[in-house]
C-alpha cells in the first residue's frame, strides 16, 4: 500500500528538497506531501496541532519542538546550511559586493532593497545594518516582503536589490540573478535540521526520507541548489 509522508519545511530549503523528492518517491514507492512556510510559522503551526511526519527548520526550533513533545527525541539531524546573498533583476548592471566596503556601498547606493519581513534572514540583516553603522541611511530604502517572496519581488521590479538566502535566488532564475554572497566577514549561514514527528503514524517511512536527505548521494544536487553540508 502506498504510504504518504507529510513533510513540513521552511521555504528556504524548498527549492533544494523539491528537486530530490521525485528520486525518493521513485526509489521507495512512497508519496511525499509537502507544505512550506517561514521558519517561525513552521514552529507555530506544529505547536498549534499541524499534523506532520518530518520537519525541516532551524535547529533551535527543532529542539524546541522536541522539548514540547512534538518531535521524537533523538531524531534530530543536521541537514545543511544556506548562505546569505544579494539578488538583482536579470540584466541589471554588474555590482561588486566582494568586500565589506563594496557591500556597504552597494547597499547605500541602491534605490530600494527587499528583505524577508518575517524570516530568519531578515532579522539577521537588520542587525547587520546596525553593526555596520549604516542603519539610518539604509533602512528608509528597505521594502518588507512577506511570505518568503523576497527574490520574486526583485524579479517583479518591486525593489532594486534583495537580501535573501541563496537558495531562493537560484529558485527565482531566470528573472533574478545572484549578485554574490555576503562577504566572508559578514556572512551568516541559516542552519537547518530534520526531525521526525513524535506522533507520526509513518515514522519508519519518515525515517527513510530523513536518511535519504542526509545521504552523501544527494550532496552535489543540494550544493547546486545552494545548500551546503557541514
mmCIF file with all atom_site columns, N, CA and C in Angstrom, residues 130-194:
data_model
loop_
_atom_site.group_PDB
_atom_site.id
_atom_site.type_symbol
_atom_site.label_atom_id
_atom_site.label_alt_id
_atom_site.label_comp_id
_atom_site.label_asym_id
_atom_site.label_entity_id
_atom_site.label_seq_id
_atom_site.pdbx_PDB_ins_code
_atom_site.Cartn_x
_atom_site.Cartn_y
_atom_site.Cartn_z
_atom_site.occupancy
_atom_site.B_iso_or_equiv
_atom_site.pdbx_formal_charge
_atom_site.auth_seq_id
_atom_site.auth_comp_id
_atom_site.auth_asym_id
_atom_site.auth_atom_id
_atom_site.pdbx_PDB_model_num
ATOM 1   N N  . UNK A 1 130 ? 22.802 47.594 11.694  1.00 0.00 ? 130 UNK A N  1
ATOM 2   C CA . UNK A 1 130 ? 23.158 48.293 12.931  1.00 0.00 ? 130 UNK A CA 1
ATOM 3   C C  . UNK A 1 130 ? 24.643 48.110 13.236  1.00 0.00 ? 130 UNK A C  1
ATOM 4   N N  . UNK A 1 131 ? 25.120 46.887 13.046  1.00 0.00 ? 131 UNK A N  1
ATOM 5   C CA . UNK A 1 131 ? 26.526 46.590 13.347  1.00 0.00 ? 131 UNK A CA 1
ATOM 6   C C  . UNK A 1 131 ? 27.471 47.359 12.434  1.00 0.00 ? 131 UNK A C  1
ATOM 7   N N  . UNK A 1 132 ? 27.071 47.539 11.178  1.00 0.00 ? 132 UNK A N  1
ATOM 8   C CA . UNK A 1 132 ? 27.910 48.263 10.214  1.00 0.00 ? 132 UNK A CA 1
ATOM 9   C C  . UNK A 1 132 ? 27.801 49.778 10.378  1.00 0.00 ? 132 UNK A C  1
ATOM 10  N N  . UNK A 1 133 ? 26.818 50.218 11.134  1.00 0.00 ? 133 UNK A N  1
ATOM 11  C CA . UNK A 1 133 ? 26.637 51.651 11.343  1.00 0.00 ? 133 UNK A CA 1
ATOM 12  C C  . UNK A 1 133 ? 25.984 52.371 10.178  1.00 0.00 ? 133 UNK A C  1
ATOM 13  N N  . UNK A 1 134 ? 25.254 51.642 9.334   1.00 0.00 ? 134 UNK A N  1
ATOM 14  C CA . UNK A 1 134 ? 24.615 52.271 8.166   1.00 0.00 ? 134 UNK A CA 1
ATOM 15  C C  . UNK A 1 134 ? 23.088 52.135 8.221   1.00 0.00 ? 134 UNK A C  1
ATOM 16  N N  . UNK A 1 135 ? 22.570 51.780 9.392   1.00 0.00 ? 135 UNK A N  1
ATOM 17  C CA . UNK A 1 135 ? 21.120 51.544 9.515   1.00 0.00 ? 135 UNK A CA 1
ATOM 18  C C  . UNK A 1 135 ? 20.315 52.791 9.169   1.00 0.00 ? 135 UNK A C  1
ATOM 19  N N  . UNK A 1 136 ? 20.719 53.949 9.680   1.00 0.00 ? 136 UNK A N  1
ATOM 20  C CA . UNK A 1 136 ? 19.948 55.176 9.438   1.00 0.00 ? 136 UNK A CA 1
ATOM 21  C C  . UNK A 1 136 ? 19.880 55.514 7.955   1.00 0.00 ? 136 UNK A C  1
ATOM 22  N N  . UNK A 1 137 ? 20.939 55.205 7.225   1.00 0.00 ? 137 UNK A N  1
ATOM 23  C CA . UNK A 1 137 ? 20.996 55.525 5.800   1.00 0.00 ? 137 UNK A CA 1
ATOM 24  C C  . UNK A 1 137 ? 20.260 54.498 4.946   1.00 0.00 ? 137 UNK A C  1
ATOM 25  N N  . UNK A 1 138 ? 20.310 53.235 5.354   1.00 0.00 ? 138 UNK A N  1
ATOM 26  C CA . UNK A 1 138 ? 19.772 52.164 4.509   1.00 0.00 ? 138 UNK A CA 1
ATOM 27  C C  . UNK A 1 138 ? 18.322 51.810 4.834   1.00 0.00 ? 138 UNK A C  1
ATOM 28  N N  . UNK A 1 139 ? 17.932 51.867 6.091   1.00 0.00 ? 139 UNK A N  1
ATOM 29  C CA . UNK A 1 139 ? 16.588 51.407 6.467   1.00 0.00 ? 139 UNK A CA 1
ATOM 30  C C  . UNK A 1 139 ? 15.443 52.114 5.734   1.00 0.00 ? 139 UNK A C  1
ATOM 31  N N  . UNK A 1 140 ? 15.560 53.418 5.422   1.00 0.00 ? 140 UNK A N  1
ATOM 32  C CA . UNK A 1 140 ? 14.468 54.047 4.664   1.00 0.00 ? 140 UNK A CA 1
ATOM 33  C C  . UNK A 1 140 ? 14.265 53.443 3.271   1.00 0.00 ? 140 UNK A C  1
ATOM 34  N N  . UNK A 1 141 ? 15.262 52.715 2.764   1.00 0.00 ? 141 UNK A N  1
ATOM 35  C CA . UNK A 1 141 ? 15.156 52.114 1.430   1.00 0.00 ? 141 UNK A CA 1
ATOM 36  C C  . UNK A 1 141 ? 14.584 50.700 1.462   1.00 0.00 ? 141 UNK A C  1
ATOM 37  N N  . UNK A 1 142 ? 14.405 50.148 2.655   1.00 0.00 ? 142 UNK A N  1
ATOM 38  C CA . UNK A 1 142 ? 14.027 48.747 2.770   1.00 0.00 ? 142 UNK A CA 1
ATOM 39  C C  . UNK A 1 142 ? 12.560 48.523 2.404   1.00 0.00 ? 142 UNK A C  1
ATOM 40  N N  . UNK A 1 143 ? 12.327 47.411 1.722   1.00 0.00 ? 143 UNK A N  1
ATOM 41  C CA . UNK A 1 143 ? 10.984 47.008 1.329   1.00 0.00 ? 143 UNK A CA 1
ATOM 42  C C  . UNK A 1 143 ? 10.700 45.663 1.989   1.00 0.00 ? 143 UNK A C  1
ATOM 43  N N  . UNK A 1 144 ? 9.771  45.644 2.921   1.00 0.00 ? 144 UNK A N  1
ATOM 44  C CA . UNK A 1 144 ? 9.445  44.415 3.643   1.00 0.00 ? 144 UNK A CA 1
ATOM 45  C C  . UNK A 1 144 ? 8.590  43.505 2.772   1.00 0.00 ? 144 UNK A C  1
ATOM 46  N N  . UNK A 1 145 ? 9.058  42.276 2.572   1.00 0.00 ? 145 UNK A N  1
ATOM 47  C CA . UNK A 1 145 ? 8.347  41.319 1.729   1.00 0.00 ? 145 UNK A CA 1
ATOM 48  C C  . UNK A 1 145 ? 7.924  40.125 2.583   1.00 0.00 ? 145 UNK A C  1
ATOM 49  N N  . UNK A 1 146 ? 6.632  39.838 2.678   1.00 0.00 ? 146 UNK A N  1
ATOM 50  C CA . UNK A 1 146 ? 6.173  38.700 3.480   1.00 0.00 ? 146 UNK A CA 1
ATOM 51  C C  . UNK A 1 146 ? 6.139  37.404 2.684   1.00 0.00 ? 146 UNK A C  1
ATOM 52  N N  . UNK A 1 147 ? 6.003  36.312 3.406   1.00 0.00 ? 147 UNK A N  1
ATOM 53  C CA . UNK A 1 147 ? 5.702  35.032 2.769   1.00 0.00 ? 147 UNK A CA 1
ATOM 54  C C  . UNK A 1 147 ? 6.810  34.395 1.977   1.00 0.00 ? 147 UNK A C  1
ATOM 55  N N  . UNK A 1 148 ? 8.072  34.747 2.223   1.00 0.00 ? 148 UNK A N  1
ATOM 56  C CA . UNK A 1 148 ? 9.173  34.105 1.526   1.00 0.00 ? 148 UNK A CA 1
ATOM 57  C C  . UNK A 1 148 ? 9.259  34.438 0.052   1.00 0.00 ? 148 UNK A C  1
ATOM 58  N N  . UNK A 1 149 ? 8.784  35.612 -0.338  1.00 0.00 ? 149 UNK A N  1
ATOM 59  C CA . UNK A 1 149 ? 8.754  36.003 -1.753  1.00 0.00 ? 149 UNK A CA 1
ATOM 60  C C  . UNK A 1 149 ? 9.773  37.091 -2.083  1.00 0.00 ? 149 UNK A C  1
ATOM 61  N N  . UNK A 1 150 ? 10.822 37.211 -1.299  1.00 0.00 ? 150 UNK A N  1
ATOM 62  C CA . UNK A 1 150 ? 11.775 38.311 -1.465  1.00 0.00 ? 150 UNK A CA 1
ATOM 63  C C  . UNK A 1 150 ? 12.430 38.322 -2.835  1.00 0.00 ? 150 UNK A C  1
ATOM 64  N N  . UNK A 1 151 ? 12.971 37.195 -3.271  1.00 0.00 ? 151 UNK A N  1
ATOM 65  C CA . UNK A 1 151 ? 13.646 37.145 -4.571  1.00 0.00 ? 151 UNK A CA 1
ATOM 66  C C  . UNK A 1 151 ? 12.663 37.409 -5.713  1.00 0.00 ? 151 UNK A C  1
ATOM 67  N N  . UNK A 1 152 ? 11.457 36.856 -5.600  1.00 0.00 ? 152 UNK A N  1
ATOM 68  C CA . UNK A 1 152 ? 10.456 37.075 -6.640  1.00 0.00 ? 152 UNK A CA 1
ATOM 69  C C  . UNK A 1 152 ? 10.052 38.548 -6.735  1.00 0.00 ? 152 UNK A C  1
ATOM 70  N N  . UNK A 1 153 ? 10.049 39.241 -5.597  1.00 0.00 ? 153 UNK A N  1
ATOM 71  C CA . UNK A 1 153 ? 9.722  40.666 -5.596  1.00 0.00 ? 153 UNK A CA 1
ATOM 72  C C  . UNK A 1 153 ? 10.752 41.458 -6.383  1.00 0.00 ? 153 UNK A C  1
ATOM 73  N N  . UNK A 1 154 ? 12.015 41.048 -6.286  1.00 0.00 ? 154 UNK A N  1
ATOM 74  C CA . UNK A 1 154 ? 13.061 41.700 -7.073  1.00 0.00 ? 154 UNK A CA 1
ATOM 75  C C  . UNK A 1 154 ? 12.815 41.449 -8.558  1.00 0.00 ? 154 UNK A C  1
ATOM 76  N N  . UNK A 1 155 ? 12.445 40.240 -8.899  1.00 0.00 ? 155 UNK A N  1
ATOM 77  C CA . UNK A 1 155 ? 12.148 39.915 -10.293 1.00 0.00 ? 155 UNK A CA 1
ATOM 78  C C  . UNK A 1 155 ? 10.986 40.713 -10.848 1.00 0.00 ? 155 UNK A C  1
ATOM 79  N N  . UNK A 1 156 ? 10.034 41.041 -9.982  1.00 0.00 ? 156 UNK A N  1
ATOM 80  C CA . UNK A 1 156 ? 8.869  41.834 -10.409 1.00 0.00 ? 156 UNK A CA 1
ATOM 81  C C  . UNK A 1 156 ? 9.163  43.327 -10.438 1.00 0.00 ? 156 UNK A C  1
ATOM 82  N N  . UNK A 1 157 ? 10.362 43.713 -10.010 1.00 0.00 ? 157 UNK A N  1
ATOM 83  C CA . UNK A 1 157 ? 10.721 45.123 -10.031 1.00 0.00 ? 157 UNK A CA 1
ATOM 84  C C  . UNK A 1 157 ? 10.262 45.909 -8.826  1.00 0.00 ? 157 UNK A C  1
ATOM 85  N N  . UNK A 1 158 ? 9.885  45.221 -7.754  1.00 0.00 ? 158 UNK A N  1
ATOM 86  C CA . UNK A 1 158 ? 9.407  45.913 -6.554  1.00 0.00 ? 158 UNK A CA 1
ATOM 87  C C  . UNK A 1 158 ? 10.556 46.460 -5.706  1.00 0.00 ? 158 UNK A C  1
ATOM 88  N N  . UNK A 1 159 ? 11.772 45.994 -5.988  1.00 0.00 ? 159 UNK A N  1
ATOM 89  C CA . UNK A 1 159 ? 12.970 46.508 -5.320  1.00 0.00 ? 159 UNK A CA 1
ATOM 90  C C  . UNK A 1 159 ? 14.153 46.274 -6.243  1.00 0.00 ? 159 UNK A C  1
ATOM 91  N N  . UNK A 1 160 ? 15.144 47.149 -6.128  1.00 0.00 ? 160 UNK A N  1
ATOM 92  C CA . UNK A 1 160 ? 16.329 47.014 -6.985  1.00 0.00 ? 160 UNK A CA 1
ATOM 93  C C  . UNK A 1 160 ? 17.169 45.814 -6.573  1.00 0.00 ? 160 UNK A C  1
ATOM 94  N N  . UNK A 1 161 ? 17.353 45.639 -5.257  1.00 0.00 ? 161 UNK A N  1
ATOM 95  C CA . UNK A 1 161 ? 18.134 44.525 -4.734  1.00 0.00 ? 161 UNK A CA 1
ATOM 96  C C  . UNK A 1 161 ? 17.301 43.756 -3.716  1.00 0.00 ? 161 UNK A C  1
ATOM 97  N N  . UNK A 1 162 ? 17.751 42.550 -3.416  1.00 0.00 ? 162 UNK A N  1
ATOM 98  C CA . UNK A 1 162 ? 17.124 41.766 -2.369  1.00 0.00 ? 162 UNK A CA 1
ATOM 99  C C  . UNK A 1 162 ? 18.187 41.059 -1.563  1.00 0.00 ? 162 UNK A C  1
ATOM 100 N N  . UNK A 1 163 ? 17.988 40.936 -0.255  1.00 0.00 ? 163 UNK A N  1
ATOM 101 C CA . UNK A 1 163 ? 18.890 40.178 0.599   1.00 0.00 ? 163 UNK A CA 1
ATOM 102 C C  . UNK A 1 163 ? 18.117 38.966 1.090   1.00 0.00 ? 163 UNK A C  1
ATOM 103 N N  . UNK A 1 164 ? 18.641 37.779 0.773   1.00 0.00 ? 164 UNK A N  1
ATOM 104 C CA . UNK A 1 164 ? 17.847 36.574 0.959   1.00 0.00 ? 164 UNK A CA 1
ATOM 105 C C  . UNK A 1 164 ? 18.770 35.359 0.878   1.00 0.00 ? 164 UNK A C  1
ATOM 106 N N  . UNK A 1 165 ? 18.406 34.224 1.467   1.00 0.00 ? 165 UNK A N  1
ATOM 107 C CA . UNK A 1 165 ? 19.213 33.014 1.293   1.00 0.00 ? 165 UNK A CA 1
ATOM 108 C C  . UNK A 1 165 ? 19.371 32.664 -0.184  1.00 0.00 ? 165 UNK A C  1
ATOM 109 N N  . UNK A 1 166 ? 20.554 32.178 -0.548  1.00 0.00 ? 166 UNK A N  1
ATOM 110 C CA . UNK A 1 166 ? 20.867 31.976 -1.968  1.00 0.00 ? 166 UNK A CA 1
ATOM 111 C C  . UNK A 1 166 ? 19.968 30.942 -2.636  1.00 0.00 ? 166 UNK A C  1
ATOM 112 N N  . UNK A 1 167 ? 19.421 30.000 -1.874  1.00 0.00 ? 167 UNK A N  1
ATOM 113 C CA . UNK A 1 167 ? 18.513 29.021 -2.468  1.00 0.00 ? 167 UNK A CA 1
ATOM 114 C C  . UNK A 1 167 ? 17.324 29.705 -3.131  1.00 0.00 ? 167 UNK A C  1
ATOM 115 N N  . UNK A 1 168 ? 16.809 30.741 -2.484  1.00 0.00 ? 168 UNK A N  1
ATOM 116 C CA . UNK A 1 168 ? 15.656 31.464 -3.032  1.00 0.00 ? 168 UNK A CA 1
ATOM 117 C C  . UNK A 1 168 ? 16.031 32.237 -4.288  1.00 0.00 ? 168 UNK A C  1
ATOM 118 N N  . UNK A 1 169 ? 17.265 32.720 -4.346  1.00 0.00 ? 169 UNK A N  1
ATOM 119 C CA . UNK A 1 169 ? 17.724 33.448 -5.534  1.00 0.00 ? 169 UNK A CA 1
ATOM 120 C C  . UNK A 1 169 ? 17.847 32.500 -6.715  1.00 0.00 ? 169 UNK A C  1
ATOM 121 N N  . UNK A 1 170 ? 18.462 31.350 -6.492  1.00 0.00 ? 170 UNK A N  1
ATOM 122 C CA . UNK A 1 170 ? 18.581 30.355 -7.564  1.00 0.00 ? 170 UNK A CA 1
ATOM 123 C C  . UNK A 1 170 ? 17.210 29.918 -8.061  1.00 0.00 ? 170 UNK A C  1
ATOM 124 N N  . UNK A 1 171 ? 16.271 29.773 -7.133  1.00 0.00 ? 171 UNK A N  1
ATOM 125 C CA . UNK A 1 171 ? 14.941 29.295 -7.498  1.00 0.00 ? 171 UNK A CA 1
ATOM 126 C C  . UNK A 1 171 ? 14.159 30.322 -8.316  1.00 0.00 ? 171 UNK A C  1
ATOM 127 N N  . UNK A 1 172 ? 14.512 31.606 -8.178  1.00 0.00 ? 172 UNK A N  1
ATOM 128 C CA . UNK A 1 172 ? 13.794 32.669 -8.890  1.00 0.00 ? 172 UNK A CA 1
ATOM 129 C C  . UNK A 1 172 ? 14.364 32.937 -10.280 1.00 0.00 ? 172 UNK A C  1
ATOM 130 N N  . UNK A 1 173 ? 15.438 32.231 -10.653 1.00 0.00 ? 173 UNK A N  1
ATOM 131 C CA . UNK A 1 173 ? 16.007 32.380 -12.003 1.00 0.00 ? 173 UNK A CA 1
ATOM 132 C C  . UNK A 1 173 ? 14.979 31.907 -13.032 1.00 0.00 ? 173 UNK A C  1
ATOM 133 N N  . UNK A 1 174 ? 14.999 32.451 -14.248 1.00 0.00 ? 174 UNK A N  1
ATOM 134 C CA . UNK A 1 174 ? 15.985 33.367 -14.820 1.00 0.00 ? 174 UNK A CA 1
ATOM 135 C C  . UNK A 1 174 ? 15.659 34.847 -14.616 1.00 0.00 ? 174 UNK A C  1
ATOM 136 N N  . UNK A 1 175 ? 14.544 35.158 -13.957 1.00 0.00 ? 175 UNK A N  1
ATOM 137 C CA . UNK A 1 175 ? 14.182 36.564 -13.763 1.00 0.00 ? 175 UNK A CA 1
ATOM 138 C C  . UNK A 1 175 ? 15.115 37.272 -12.799 1.00 0.00 ? 175 UNK A C  1
ATOM 139 N N  . UNK A 1 176 ? 15.744 36.503 -11.920 1.00 0.00 ? 176 UNK A N  1
ATOM 140 C CA . UNK A 1 176 ? 16.592 37.054 -10.863 1.00 0.00 ? 176 UNK A CA 1
ATOM 141 C C  . UNK A 1 176 ? 17.978 36.407 -10.935 1.00 0.00 ? 176 UNK A C  1
ATOM 142 N N  . UNK A 1 177 ? 19.012 37.185 -10.642 1.00 0.00 ? 177 UNK A N  1
ATOM 143 C CA . UNK A 1 177 ? 20.371 36.652 -10.637 1.00 0.00 ? 177 UNK A CA 1
ATOM 144 C C  . UNK A 1 177 ? 21.016 36.882 -9.275  1.00 0.00 ? 177 UNK A C  1
ATOM 145 N N  . UNK A 1 178 ? 21.980 36.030 -8.957  1.00 0.00 ? 178 UNK A N  1
ATOM 146 C CA . UNK A 1 178 ? 22.756 36.181 -7.734  1.00 0.00 ? 178 UNK A CA 1
ATOM 147 C C  . UNK A 1 178 ? 23.889 37.162 -7.992  1.00 0.00 ? 178 UNK A C  1
ATOM 148 N N  . UNK A 1 179 ? 23.821 38.335 -7.370  1.00 0.00 ? 179 UNK A N  1
ATOM 149 C CA . UNK A 1 179 ? 24.911 39.305 -7.456  1.00 0.00 ? 179 UNK A CA 1
ATOM 150 C C  . UNK A 1 179 ? 26.155 38.718 -6.794  1.00 0.00 ? 179 UNK A C  1
ATOM 151 N N  . UNK A 1 180 ? 25.945 38.088 -5.651  1.00 0.00 ? 180 UNK A N  1
ATOM 152 C CA . UNK A 1 180 ? 27.034 37.461 -4.921  1.00 0.00 ? 180 UNK A CA 1
ATOM 153 C C  . UNK A 1 180 ? 26.603 37.130 -3.512  1.00 0.00 ? 180 UNK A C  1
ATOM 154 N N  . UNK A 1 181 ? 27.373 36.304 -2.853  1.00 0.00 ? 181 UNK A N  1
ATOM 155 C CA . UNK A 1 181 ? 27.148 36.020 -1.437  1.00 0.00 ? 181 UNK A CA 1
ATOM 156 C C  . UNK A 1 181 ? 27.688 37.167 -0.601  1.00 0.00 ? 181 UNK A C  1
ATOM 157 N N  . UNK A 1 182 ? 27.200 37.287 0.624   1.00 0.00 ? 182 UNK A N  1
ATOM 158 C CA . UNK A 1 182 ? 27.729 38.291 1.537   1.00 0.00 ? 182 UNK A CA 1
ATOM 159 C C  . UNK A 1 182 ? 29.240 38.075 1.688   1.00 0.00 ? 182 UNK A C  1
ATOM 160 N N  . UNK A 1 183 ? 30.015 39.136 1.876   1.00 0.00 ? 183 UNK A N  1
ATOM 161 C CA . UNK A 1 183 ? 31.447 38.968 2.148   1.00 0.00 ? 183 UNK A CA 1
ATOM 162 C C  . UNK A 1 183 ? 31.658 38.043 3.345   1.00 0.00 ? 183 UNK A C  1
ATOM 163 N N  . UNK A 1 184 ? 32.756 37.325 3.333   1.00 0.00 ? 184 UNK A N  1
ATOM 164 C CA . UNK A 1 184 ? 33.013 36.322 4.377   1.00 0.00 ? 184 UNK A CA 1
ATOM 165 C C  . UNK A 1 184 ? 32.910 36.903 5.781   1.00 0.00 ? 184 UNK A C  1
ATOM 166 N N  . UNK A 1 185 ? 33.375 38.134 5.952   1.00 0.00 ? 185 UNK A N  1
ATOM 167 C CA . UNK A 1 185 ? 33.363 38.743 7.283   1.00 0.00 ? 185 UNK A CA 1
ATOM 168 C C  . UNK A 1 185 ? 31.948 39.019 7.789   1.00 0.00 ? 185 UNK A C  1
ATOM 169 N N  . UNK A 1 186 ? 30.998 39.095 6.864   1.00 0.00 ? 186 UNK A N  1
ATOM 170 C CA . UNK A 1 186 ? 29.622 39.441 7.216   1.00 0.00 ? 186 UNK A CA 1
ATOM 171 C C  . UNK A 1 186 ? 28.659 38.278 7.020   1.00 0.00 ? 186 UNK A C  1
ATOM 172 N N  . UNK A 1 187 ? 29.167 37.178 6.502   1.00 0.00 ? 187 UNK A N  1
ATOM 173 C CA . UNK A 1 187 ? 28.283 36.070 6.157   1.00 0.00 ? 187 UNK A CA 1
ATOM 174 C C  . UNK A 1 187 ? 27.647 35.445 7.392   1.00 0.00 ? 187 UNK A C  1
ATOM 175 N N  . UNK A 1 188 ? 26.381 35.139 7.274   1.00 0.00 ? 188 UNK A N  1
ATOM 176 C CA . UNK A 1 188 ? 25.665 34.395 8.307   1.00 0.00 ? 188 UNK A CA 1
ATOM 177 C C  . UNK A 1 188 ? 24.916 33.264 7.622   1.00 0.00 ? 188 UNK A C  1
ATOM 178 N N  . UNK A 1 189 ? 25.215 32.058 8.025   1.00 0.00 ? 189 UNK A N  1
ATOM 179 C CA . UNK A 1 189 ? 24.541 30.914 7.432   1.00 0.00 ? 189 UNK A CA 1
ATOM 180 C C  . UNK A 1 189 ? 23.268 30.599 8.210   1.00 0.00 ? 189 UNK A C  1
ATOM 181 N N  . UNK A 1 190 ? 22.221 30.297 7.484   1.00 0.00 ? 190 UNK A N  1
ATOM 182 C CA . UNK A 1 190 ? 20.983 29.853 8.105   1.00 0.00 ? 190 UNK A CA 1
ATOM 183 C C  . UNK A 1 190 ? 21.033 28.328 8.153   1.00 0.00 ? 190 UNK A C  1
ATOM 184 N N  . UNK A 1 191 ? 21.067 27.783 9.357   1.00 0.00 ? 191 UNK A N  1
ATOM 185 C CA . UNK A 1 191 ? 21.199 26.343 9.530   1.00 0.00 ? 191 UNK A CA 1
ATOM 186 C C  . UNK A 1 191 ? 19.826 25.674 9.557   1.00 0.00 ? 191 UNK A C  1
ATOM 187 N N  . UNK A 1 192 ? 19.807 24.412 9.093   1.00 0.00 ? 192 UNK A N  1
ATOM 188 C CA . UNK A 1 192 ? 18.571 23.645 9.065   1.00 0.00 ? 192 UNK A CA 1
ATOM 189 C C  . UNK A 1 192 ? 18.811 22.238 9.597   1.00 0.00 ? 192 UNK A C  1
ATOM 190 N N  . UNK A 1 193 ? 17.806 21.719 10.271  1.00 0.00 ? 193 UNK A N  1
ATOM 191 C CA . UNK A 1 193 ? 17.858 20.367 10.816  1.00 0.00 ? 193 UNK A CA 1
ATOM 192 C C  . UNK A 1 193 ? 16.568 19.640 10.485  1.00 0.00 ? 193 UNK A C  1
ATOM 193 N N  . UNK A 1 194 ? 16.639 18.327 10.544  1.00 0.00 ? 194 UNK A N  1
ATOM 194 C CA . UNK A 1 194 ? 15.488 17.467 10.289  1.00 0.00 ? 194 UNK A CA 1
ATOM 195 C C  . UNK A 1 194 ? 15.055 16.827 11.603  1.00 0.00 ? 194 UNK A C  1
#
